[in-house]
Amino acid sequence: MKVIEHLERADRPLISFELIPPLRGGNIKGLLALIEDLVAFEPPFIDITSHAAQVVYEETDQGIERRVKRKRPGTLGVCALIQNKYDIDAVPHVLCTGFTREETEDFLIELRYLGIDNVLAIRGDESTYEKPLTLGRSANRYARDLVGQIRDMNQGRYIERGLLDAEPSNFCIGVSGYPEKHFEAPNLKTDIRHAREKVEAGGEYIVTQMFFDNRHYFRYVELCRAEGIEVPIIPGLKVLTNAAQLRSISRTFHCEIPADLSEAVESDPEHALDIGVEWTRRQVEELLDHGVPSVHFYVMQSAEAVGRVLAGLT
Ligand code: FAD
């Protein structure tokens, strides 16, 4: 079933999760154990992130060597497992960065054959030290362009023109949103205008970047509605589990950690997990009180923190 259908048919707010595939050479058993733990919460869908191949410069005896590597392959395989072994709808993330439009089309065809009809269309990032493969004009530039490609395929328009009996796909397309603005955008208003373009191109719902202060989400929804964005906006949450994340989360995801939360963790780092769980539990309660359609959790290695948040809801 499509994410949008899950949302429309739900008689209570839904809980969904986002997982990352193991590192190259890693063991799938850990991820499977995590999924088994999460299944208990009856998620209607689970997202699996995608990771672009990157150009990495490594120092060797012969000098600096340039290598291309994808750190976390396996999105397709994990999605097939989730969908077919656990009977939960899988939502693979599809990226612009590092993929030609042809590779994207091939990936979408694989998804269709596996019976996966949900995707989250994402641009991907360029990190400073490990530059993703640039594929020039043959890659989609912005998520909006990727959404356009998927929508074209939904209308039976493949890259190769004039295919006989080209079957339309039927993907439900999600896109991202940033309550505290995307770090490259000059301001929130401009960023929301770009989010509207993604929705106009065919995005059917928005999942937000994580935030730790619900006021950012409420304001974002208000501004999106004023901009004419009518689709569901699913809040994305992460439970802070250790003191090091006070810096790594703000550095990586460009979101603010409220002073009350950071001071509580800094003064009692041993209990960072307890503090993080209680913080997110209060966030979820307030979001549910405001009638959010669904809550999406960014889960890393363990279901423990999210499990404790959900168990603690009144
Ligand atoms: P876009 O929507 O394309 O926007 C990127 C920037 O360009 C924004 O600043 C926007 O305002 C601007 N922009 C958009 N359109 C235009 C235009 N026409 N002209 C000028 N500027 C424009 N990363 C991964 O590598 N793998 C993942 O699986 C992954 N999953 C994610 C899931 C979610 C829910 C979120 C919120 C992020 C995820 N990311 C993932 C991170 C994402 O790749 C980065 O945040 C990336 O920098 C932006 O991706 P986007 O799809 O939001 O980009």
Coordinates of C-alpha atoms and ligand atoms in Angstrom, one line a residue, residues 18 48-51 93 95 120-125 141-144 176-178 182-185 190-191 194 197-198 207-209 298, ligand 1:
E18 CA 13.9 5.2 9.1
I48 CA 15.6 2.8 4.1
T49 CA 18.2 5.4 3.3
S50 CA 20.4 5.5 0.1
H51 CA 24.0 6.4 -0.1
H93 CA 15.2 6.7 -0.7
L95 CA 19.0 10.0 -4.7
L120 CA 11.3 9.2 -1.0
A121 CA 13.0 11.4 -3.6
I122 CA 16.1 13.1 -2.1
R123 CA 18.9 15.1 -3.6
G124 CA 21.8 13.8 -1.5
D125 CA 24.8 15.7 -0.2
R141 CA 20.2 18.3 -9.9
Y142 CA 17.5 18.9 -7.4
A143 CA 15.0 16.6 -5.7
R144 CA 12.4 18.5 -7.8
S176 CA 11.9 16.1 2.4
G177 CA 11.3 19.4 4.3
Y178 CA 13.4 21.4 6.8
H182 CA 17.9 23.6 4.6
F183 CA 21.5 24.7 5.3
E184 CA 22.1 25.9 1.8
A185 CA 19.0 27.9 1.5
T190 CA 13.0 30.5 -0.2
D191 CA 13.4 26.9 1.0
H194 CA 11.5 25.1 -3.3
E197 CA 8.1 23.1 -6.4
K198 CA 8.8 19.5 -5.3
V207 CA 8.9 14.1 5.9
T208 CA 10.8 16.7 7.9
Q209 CA 14.4 16.8 9.0
Y298 CA 15.2 8.2 12.7
Ligands
FAD1 P1 16.4 19.6 -2.5 O1 15.0 19.6 -2.2 O2 16.8 19.4 -3.9 O3 17.0 21.0 -1.9 C1 18.4 21.2 -1.7 C2 18.7 22.7 -1.6 O4 18.5 23.3 -2.9 C3 17.8 23.5 -0.7 O5 18.6 24.5 -0.1 C4 16.7 24.1 -1.6 O6 16.2 25.2 -1.1 C5 17.6 24.3 -2.8 N1 16.8 24.2 -4.1 C6 15.9 23.4 -4.4 N2 15.4 23.6 -5.7 C7 16.1 24.7 -6.1 C8 16.1 25.4 -7.3 N3 15.3 25.1 -8.3 N4 17.0 26.4 -7.5 C9 17.8 26.8 -6.5 N5 17.9 26.1 -5.3 C10 17.0 25.1 -5.1 N6 20.8 12.0 2.3 C11 21.3 10.8 1.7 O7 22.4 10.9 1.2 N7 20.6 9.7 1.7 C12 19.3 9.6 2.2 O8 18.7 8.5 2.1 C13 18.7 10.7 2.8 N8 17.5 10.7 3.3 C14 16.9 11.9 3.8 C15 15.6 11.9 4.3 C16 15.0 13.0 4.8 C17 13.6 12.9 5.4 C18 15.8 14.2 4.9 C19 15.2 15.4 5.5 C20 17.1 14.2 4.4 C21 17.7 13.1 3.9 N9 19.0 13.1 3.4 C22 19.5 11.9 2.8 C23 19.8 14.3 3.4 C24 19.7 15.1 2.1 O9 20.3 14.4 1.1 C25 20.3 16.5 2.3 O10 19.6 17.2 3.3 C26 20.4 17.3 1.0 O11 21.3 18.4 1.3 C27 19.2 17.9 0.5 O12 18.3 17.0 -0.1 P2 16.8 17.5 -0.5 O13 16.2 16.3 -1.2 O14 16.1 18.1 0.6 O15 17.2 18.6 -1.6

